[in-house]
Amino acid sequence: MLHAVQPGDGGVARVVVDLVRGQLAAGLRVAVACPPGTELAAAVRAEGADTYDWRAGRDPGPRLVRETRELGRLLRGVRPALVHAHSAKAGLCARLALRGRVPTVYQPHAWSFEAVEGTTAALARRWERLGARWTDRIVCVSDAERRTGEAAGVRAAWSVIHNGVDTERFAPRGGPGEEAREADVGLGPGGPLVVCVGRLCRQKGQDVLLAAWPAVRAAVPDARLVLVGDGPDAERLGAAAAADPSVRLTGAVADPAPWYRAADVVVLPSRWEGMALAPLEAMACGRPVVVGDVDGARESLPPGHEALCLVPPEDPAALAAALGRLLGGPEPRRSLGLAAREHVLSRFDVRRTGAAVAGLYRELAGVRCTEHREPIGQ
């Protein structure tokens, strides 16, 4: 089977790498078509998957016809039993190229029409409705994402399969001391640390976080903030933070896990999501999170955490208040972090996600796996 993927970085790439790893271990022959030179291309090649260069950009535009034809030629050569298209661009090109001739799974990873406005959003909704006719199953990562699609008029066969994370890789440090925890990421000891991991872009809301930060510092004067990641807004966000010595931007990092462990609180004030990976990874590391109240956010939190950990999107005052409450003392953070870790272990282990996706493949195309184990004791 073949994964068609654009973008080749960020959360989508991490989801695909985890799926590919599990599918190869289960005995499937797996191919991935994605932009060359990306994190995804290198990672899936290292896992042993067949990898094909598909030169596709993020946005639709004049290159769309060429990108669709290129993917169509690739699919005719590979002849997969099933195609799993990830995100709007791959979903558009794959479904236009295949038009139902091969069992097709589409996973939006947040709907395309949420990222735009006006006429562009209307066109995106129209395409999603039309594209559903060539889709055997739309996989949503949260019930909220499915409801958003239904409200937009997308009529399809749905499966809701929550994102999962590697709970062995993303786990509490287990070593001694707060000082050692911060030293892992090159920080010295200091005040409570807030970490935001995500692509630096409008979707993830780092601008809202920077707008909230002066109020956080007024409540907790020694608080520190680190933005982990890279993206199109890096220069603008860096300029906005340049005058505040309590704020640091790291750029892209190979492994965010040490940053989660170093944090006292992890925050992701997104404007839209399907179900963000960063909060799940942070909770797996035993850290409390503060997240924007967008698709998938409520479903990702442990029961009872909504009042403390969920804030309206684009509301700096509410975000500052939530962070101030959690930074006020270590004991609430500790109890929230312990509950968060147990919640992820019980509901969001990547092996559970892989097993659900494998079951879907069997249903649609008779794809058989030699082994795909559920998490032990869960």
PDB file of N, CA, C and O in Angstrom, residues 151-199:
ATOM      1  N   ALA A 151     -20.625  19.287   8.990  1.00  0.00           N
ATOM      2  CA  ALA A 151     -21.235  20.611   8.968  1.00  0.00           C
ATOM      3  C   ALA A 151     -20.915  21.360   7.675  1.00  0.00           C
ATOM      4  O   ALA A 151     -21.693  22.217   7.234  1.00  0.00           O
ATOM      5  N   ALA A 152     -19.781  21.040   7.062  1.00  0.00           N
ATOM      6  CA  ALA A 152     -19.396  21.659   5.789  1.00  0.00           C
ATOM      7  C   ALA A 152     -20.052  20.981   4.594  1.00  0.00           C
ATOM      8  O   ALA A 152     -19.814  21.388   3.450  1.00  0.00           O
ATOM      9  N   GLY A 153     -20.833  19.936   4.839  1.00  0.00           N
ATOM     10  CA  GLY A 153     -21.537  19.256   3.757  1.00  0.00           C
ATOM     11  C   GLY A 153     -20.790  18.101   3.141  1.00  0.00           C
ATOM     12  O   GLY A 153     -21.175  17.614   2.077  1.00  0.00           O
ATOM     13  N   VAL A 154     -19.705  17.638   3.786  1.00  0.00           N
ATOM     14  CA  VAL A 154     -18.959  16.488   3.271  1.00  0.00           C
ATOM     15  C   VAL A 154     -19.731  15.221   3.641  1.00  0.00           C
ATOM     16  O   VAL A 154     -19.938  14.938   4.816  1.00  0.00           O
ATOM     17  N   ARG A 155     -20.151  14.456   2.647  1.00  0.00           N
ATOM     18  CA  ARG A 155     -20.917  13.234   2.858  1.00  0.00           C
ATOM     19  C   ARG A 155     -20.029  12.049   2.487  1.00  0.00           C
ATOM     20  O   ARG A 155     -19.655  11.886   1.332  1.00  0.00           O
ATOM     21  N   ALA A 156     -19.687  11.256   3.481  1.00  0.00           N
ATOM     22  CA  ALA A 156     -18.696  10.207   3.250  1.00  0.00           C
ATOM     23  C   ALA A 156     -18.877   9.100   4.271  1.00  0.00           C
ATOM     24  O   ALA A 156     -19.595   9.253   5.267  1.00  0.00           O
ATOM     25  N   ALA A 157     -18.213   7.967   4.012  1.00  0.00           N
ATOM     26  CA  ALA A 157     -18.042   6.950   5.041  1.00  0.00           C
ATOM     27  C   ALA A 157     -16.891   7.396   5.924  1.00  0.00           C
ATOM     28  O   ALA A 157     -15.806   7.703   5.428  1.00  0.00           O
ATOM     29  N   TRP A 158     -17.124   7.459   7.247  1.00  0.00           N
ATOM     30  CA  TRP A 158     -16.155   8.017   8.173  1.00  0.00           C
ATOM     31  C   TRP A 158     -15.594   6.934   9.078  1.00  0.00           C
ATOM     32  O   TRP A 158     -16.291   5.999   9.454  1.00  0.00           O
ATOM     33  N   SER A 159     -14.339   7.111   9.456  1.00  0.00           N
ATOM     34  CA  SER A 159     -13.752   6.407  10.594  1.00  0.00           C
ATOM     35  C   SER A 159     -13.043   7.450  11.443  1.00  0.00           C
ATOM     36  O   SER A 159     -12.341   8.312  10.906  1.00  0.00           O
ATOM     37  N   VAL A 160     -13.253   7.390  12.751  1.00  0.00           N
ATOM     38  CA  VAL A 160     -12.530   8.261  13.668  1.00  0.00           C
ATOM     39  C   VAL A 160     -11.458   7.414  14.351  1.00  0.00           C
ATOM     40  O   VAL A 160     -11.767   6.459  15.066  1.00  0.00           O
ATOM     41  N   ILE A 161     -10.199   7.734  14.080  1.00  0.00           N
ATOM     42  CA  ILE A 161      -9.054   7.040  14.664  1.00  0.00           C
ATOM     43  C   ILE A 161      -8.159   8.103  15.275  1.00  0.00           C
ATOM     44  O   ILE A 161      -7.524   8.889  14.570  1.00  0.00           O
ATOM     45  N   HIS A 162      -8.131   8.147  16.589  1.00  0.00           N
ATOM     46  CA  HIS A 162      -7.339   9.181  17.270  1.00  0.00           C
ATOM     47  C   HIS A 162      -5.855   9.046  16.931  1.00  0.00           C
ATOM     48  O   HIS A 162      -5.351   7.934  16.736  1.00  0.00           O
ATOM     49  N   ASN A 163      -5.178  10.184  16.883  1.00  0.00           N
ATOM     50  CA  ASN A 163      -3.724  10.161  16.798  1.00  0.00           C
ATOM     51  C   ASN A 163      -3.142   9.415  17.995  1.00  0.00           C
ATOM     52  O   ASN A 163      -3.726   9.402  19.088  1.00  0.00           O
ATOM     53  N   GLY A 164      -2.002   8.810  17.780  1.00  0.00           N
ATOM     54  CA  GLY A 164      -1.296   8.145  18.864  1.00  0.00           C
ATOM     55  C   GLY A 164       0.150   8.585  18.917  1.00  0.00           C
ATOM     56  O   GLY A 164       0.688   9.118  17.939  1.00  0.00           O
ATOM     57  N   VAL A 165       0.782   8.377  20.063  1.00  0.00           N
ATOM     58  CA  VAL A 165       2.195   8.743  20.220  1.00  0.00           C
ATOM     59  C   VAL A 165       2.955   7.549  20.792  1.00  0.00           C
ATOM     60  O   VAL A 165       2.375   6.651  21.410  1.00  0.00           O
ATOM     61  N   ASP A 166       4.240   7.553  20.544  1.00  0.00           N
ATOM     62  CA  ASP A 166       5.123   6.510  21.058  1.00  0.00           C
ATOM     63  C   ASP A 166       5.360   6.766  22.542  1.00  0.00           C
ATOM     64  O   ASP A 166       6.135   7.657  22.915  1.00  0.00           O
ATOM     65  N   THR A 167       4.689   6.023  23.389  1.00  0.00           N
ATOM     66  CA  THR A 167       4.735   6.291  24.831  1.00  0.00           C
ATOM     67  C   THR A 167       6.021   5.803  25.484  1.00  0.00           C
ATOM     68  O   THR A 167       6.229   6.035  26.681  1.00  0.00           O
ATOM     69  N   GLU A 168       6.878   5.124  24.735  1.00  0.00           N
ATOM     70  CA  GLU A 168       8.209   4.785  25.245  1.00  0.00           C
ATOM     71  C   GLU A 168       9.203   5.902  24.931  1.00  0.00           C
ATOM     72  O   GLU A 168      10.034   6.267  25.766  1.00  0.00           O
ATOM     73  N   ARG A 169       9.105   6.450  23.728  1.00  0.00           N
ATOM     74  CA  ARG A 169       9.963   7.588  23.377  1.00  0.00           C
ATOM     75  C   ARG A 169       9.545   8.837  24.150  1.00  0.00           C
ATOM     76  O   ARG A 169      10.397   9.578  24.667  1.00  0.00           O
ATOM     77  N   PHE A 170       8.250   9.104  24.225  1.00  0.00           N
ATOM     78  CA  PHE A 170       7.740  10.258  24.958  1.00  0.00           C
ATOM     79  C   PHE A 170       7.312   9.776  26.333  1.00  0.00           C
ATOM     80  O   PHE A 170       6.213   9.245  26.521  1.00  0.00           O
ATOM     81  N   ALA A 171       8.208   9.936  27.285  1.00  0.00           N
ATOM     82  CA  ALA A 171       8.001   9.435  28.642  1.00  0.00           C
ATOM     83  C   ALA A 171       8.736  10.366  29.607  1.00  0.00           C
ATOM     84  O   ALA A 171       9.657  11.086  29.208  1.00  0.00           O
ATOM     85  N   PRO A 172       8.349  10.367  30.890  1.00  0.00           N
ATOM     86  CA  PRO A 172       9.084  11.186  31.866  1.00  0.00           C
ATOM     87  C   PRO A 172      10.556  10.814  31.901  1.00  0.00           C
ATOM     88  O   PRO A 172      10.945   9.680  31.608  1.00  0.00           O
ATOM     89  N   ARG A 173      11.366  11.787  32.287  1.00  0.00           N
ATOM     90  CA  ARG A 173      12.818  11.613  32.204  1.00  0.00           C
ATOM     91  C   ARG A 173      13.312  10.462  33.057  1.00  0.00           C
ATOM     92  O   ARG A 173      14.147   9.676  32.637  1.00  0.00           O
ATOM     93  N   GLY A 174      12.850  10.377  34.290  1.00  0.00           N
ATOM     94  CA  GLY A 174      13.294   9.294  35.161  1.00  0.00           C
ATOM     95  C   GLY A 174      14.606   9.558  35.864  1.00  0.00           C
ATOM     96  O   GLY A 174      15.031   8.778  36.705  1.00  0.00           O
ATOM     97  N   GLY A 175      15.281  10.675  35.527  1.00  0.00           N
ATOM     98  CA  GLY A 175      16.544  11.009  36.172  1.00  0.00           C
ATOM     99  C   GLY A 175      16.334  11.976  37.319  1.00  0.00           C
ATOM    100  O   GLY A 175      15.243  12.489  37.541  1.00  0.00           O
ATOM    101  N   PRO A 176      17.369  12.324  38.058  1.00  0.00           N
ATOM    102  CA  PRO A 176      17.218  13.168  39.246  1.00  0.00           C
ATOM    103  C   PRO A 176      17.187  14.648  38.906  1.00  0.00           C
ATOM    104  O   PRO A 176      17.933  15.125  38.061  1.00  0.00           O
ATOM    105  N   GLY A 177      16.260  15.350  39.546  1.00  0.00           N
ATOM    106  CA  GLY A 177      16.413  16.782  39.696  1.00  0.00           C
ATOM    107  C   GLY A 177      15.940  17.667  38.566  1.00  0.00           C
ATOM    108  O   GLY A 177      16.062  17.348  37.396  1.00  0.00           O
ATOM    109  N   GLU A 178      15.376  18.838  38.937  1.00  0.00           N
ATOM    110  CA  GLU A 178      14.939  19.829  37.973  1.00  0.00           C
ATOM    111  C   GLU A 178      16.125  20.423  37.214  1.00  0.00           C
ATOM    112  O   GLU A 178      16.044  20.718  36.037  1.00  0.00           O
ATOM    113  N   GLU A 179      17.247  20.619  37.897  1.00  0.00           N
ATOM    114  CA  GLU A 179      18.399  21.234  37.255  1.00  0.00           C
ATOM    115  C   GLU A 179      18.897  20.370  36.112  1.00  0.00           C
ATOM    116  O   GLU A 179      19.191  20.851  35.020  1.00  0.00           O
ATOM    117  N   ALA A 180      18.971  19.049  36.340  1.00  0.00           N
ATOM    118  CA  ALA A 180      19.393  18.139  35.280  1.00  0.00           C
ATOM    119  C   ALA A 180      18.388  18.147  34.132  1.00  0.00           C
ATOM    120  O   ALA A 180      18.753  18.063  32.968  1.00  0.00           O
ATOM    121  N   ARG A 181      17.116  18.271  34.457  1.00  0.00           N
ATOM    122  CA  ARG A 181      16.085  18.303  33.437  1.00  0.00           C
ATOM    123  C   ARG A 181      16.296  19.474  32.492  1.00  0.00           C
ATOM    124  O   ARG A 181      16.221  19.345  31.270  1.00  0.00           O
ATOM    125  N   GLU A 182      16.596  20.651  33.033  1.00  0.00           N
ATOM    126  CA  GLU A 182      16.810  21.818  32.196  1.00  0.00           C
ATOM    127  C   GLU A 182      18.146  21.755  31.468  1.00  0.00           C
ATOM    128  O   GLU A 182      18.275  22.237  30.338  1.00  0.00           O
ATOM    129  N   ALA A 183      19.133  21.155  32.095  1.00  0.00           N
ATOM    130  CA  ALA A 183      20.441  21.031  31.452  1.00  0.00           C
ATOM    131  C   ALA A 183      20.363  20.188  30.183  1.00  0.00           C
ATOM    132  O   ALA A 183      21.171  20.354  29.270  1.00  0.00           O
ATOM    133  N   ASP A 184      19.389  19.291  30.099  1.00  0.00           N
ATOM    134  CA  ASP A 184      19.236  18.444  28.917  1.00  0.00           C
ATOM    135  C   ASP A 184      19.012  19.261  27.650  1.00  0.00           C
ATOM    136  O   ASP A 184      19.291  18.787  26.546  1.00  0.00           O
ATOM    137  N   VAL A 185      18.472  20.465  27.783  1.00  0.00           N
ATOM    138  CA  VAL A 185      18.213  21.312  26.621  1.00  0.00           C
ATOM    139  C   VAL A 185      19.076  22.573  26.635  1.00  0.00           C
ATOM    140  O   VAL A 185      18.786  23.542  25.933  1.00  0.00           O
ATOM    141  N   GLY A 186      20.119  22.573  27.442  1.00  0.00           N
ATOM    142  CA  GLY A 186      21.045  23.690  27.453  1.00  0.00           C
ATOM    143  C   GLY A 186      20.582  24.895  28.240  1.00  0.00           C
ATOM    144  O   GLY A 186      21.097  26.002  28.030  1.00  0.00           O
ATOM    145  N   LEU A 187      19.632  24.711  29.143  1.00  0.00           N
ATOM    146  CA  LEU A 187      19.177  25.804  29.987  1.00  0.00           C
ATOM    147  C   LEU A 187      19.753  25.658  31.387  1.00  0.00           C
ATOM    148  O   LEU A 187      19.918  24.543  31.885  1.00  0.00           O
ATOM    149  N   GLY A 188      20.012  26.774  32.011  1.00  0.00           N
ATOM    150  CA  GLY A 188      20.372  26.752  33.413  1.00  0.00           C
ATOM    151  C   GLY A 188      19.124  26.786  34.278  1.00  0.00           C
ATOM    152  O   GLY A 188      18.006  26.971  33.793  1.00  0.00           O
ATOM    153  N   PRO A 189      19.284  26.605  35.579  1.00  0.00           N
ATOM    154  CA  PRO A 189      18.124  26.681  36.470  1.00  0.00           C
ATOM    155  C   PRO A 189      17.538  28.083  36.457  1.00  0.00           C
ATOM    156  O   PRO A 189      18.231  29.077  36.225  1.00  0.00           O
ATOM    157  N   GLY A 190      16.250  28.149  36.688  1.00  0.00           N
ATOM    158  CA  GLY A 190      15.577  29.436  36.675  1.00  0.00           C
ATOM    159  C   GLY A 190      14.132  29.280  37.060  1.00  0.00           C
ATOM    160  O   GLY A 190      13.731  28.273  37.660  1.00  0.00           O
ATOM    161  N   GLY A 191      13.329  30.267  36.693  1.00  0.00           N
ATOM    162  CA  GLY A 191      11.907  30.249  37.020  1.00  0.00           C
ATOM    163  C   GLY A 191      11.160  29.219  36.203  1.00  0.00           C
ATOM    164  O   GLY A 191      11.731  28.520  35.357  1.00  0.00           O
ATOM    165  N   PRO A 192       9.860  29.085  36.447  1.00  0.00           N
ATOM    166  CA  PRO A 192       9.061  28.078  35.733  1.00  0.00           C
ATOM    167  C   PRO A 192       9.117  28.286  34.232  1.00  0.00           C
ATOM    168  O   PRO A 192       9.132  29.414  33.739  1.00  0.00           O
ATOM    169  N   LEU A 193       9.150  27.161  33.521  1.00  0.00           N
ATOM    170  CA  LEU A 193       9.396  27.172  32.079  1.00  0.00           C
ATOM    171  C   LEU A 193       8.147  26.736  31.320  1.00  0.00           C
ATOM    172  O   LEU A 193       7.598  25.655  31.567  1.00  0.00           O
ATOM    173  N   VAL A 194       7.716  27.580  30.379  1.00  0.00           N
ATOM    174  CA  VAL A 194       6.620  27.274  29.463  1.00  0.00           C
ATOM    175  C   VAL A 194       7.229  26.971  28.101  1.00  0.00           C
ATOM    176  O   VAL A 194       8.072  27.720  27.605  1.00  0.00           O
ATOM    177  N   VAL A 195       6.809  25.870  27.492  1.00  0.00           N
ATOM    178  CA  VAL A 195       7.341  25.453  26.197  1.00  0.00           C
ATOM    179  C   VAL A 195       6.183  25.293  25.217  1.00  0.00           C
ATOM    180  O   VAL A 195       5.148  24.708  25.549  1.00  0.00           O
ATOM    181  N   CYS A 196       6.371  25.814  24.014  1.00  0.00           N
ATOM    182  CA  CYS A 196       5.420  25.640  22.912  1.00  0.00           C
ATOM    183  C   CYS A 196       6.154  24.964  21.772  1.00  0.00           C
ATOM    184  O   CYS A 196       7.134  25.499  21.248  1.00  0.00           O
ATOM    185  N   VAL A 197       5.709  23.767  21.390  1.00  0.00           N
ATOM    186  CA  VAL A 197       6.319  23.000  20.303  1.00  0.00           C
ATOM    187  C   VAL A 197       5.362  22.982  19.125  1.00  0.00           C
ATOM    188  O   VAL A 197       4.206  22.548  19.261  1.00  0.00           O
ATOM    189  N   GLY A 198       5.826  23.456  17.979  1.00  0.00           N
ATOM    190  CA  GLY A 198       4.963  23.435  16.804  1.00  0.00           C
ATOM    191  C   GLY A 198       5.549  24.255  15.684  1.00  0.00           C
ATOM    192  O   GLY A 198       6.440  25.095  15.886  1.00  0.00           O
ATOM    193  N   ARG A 199       5.040  24.026  14.487  1.00  0.00           N
ATOM    194  CA  ARG A 199       5.445  24.814  13.334  1.00  0.00           C
ATOM    195  C   ARG A 199       5.094  26.271  13.588  1.00  0.00           C
ATOM    196  O   ARG A 199       3.995  26.581  14.062  1.00  0.00           O
TER     197      ARG A 199
END
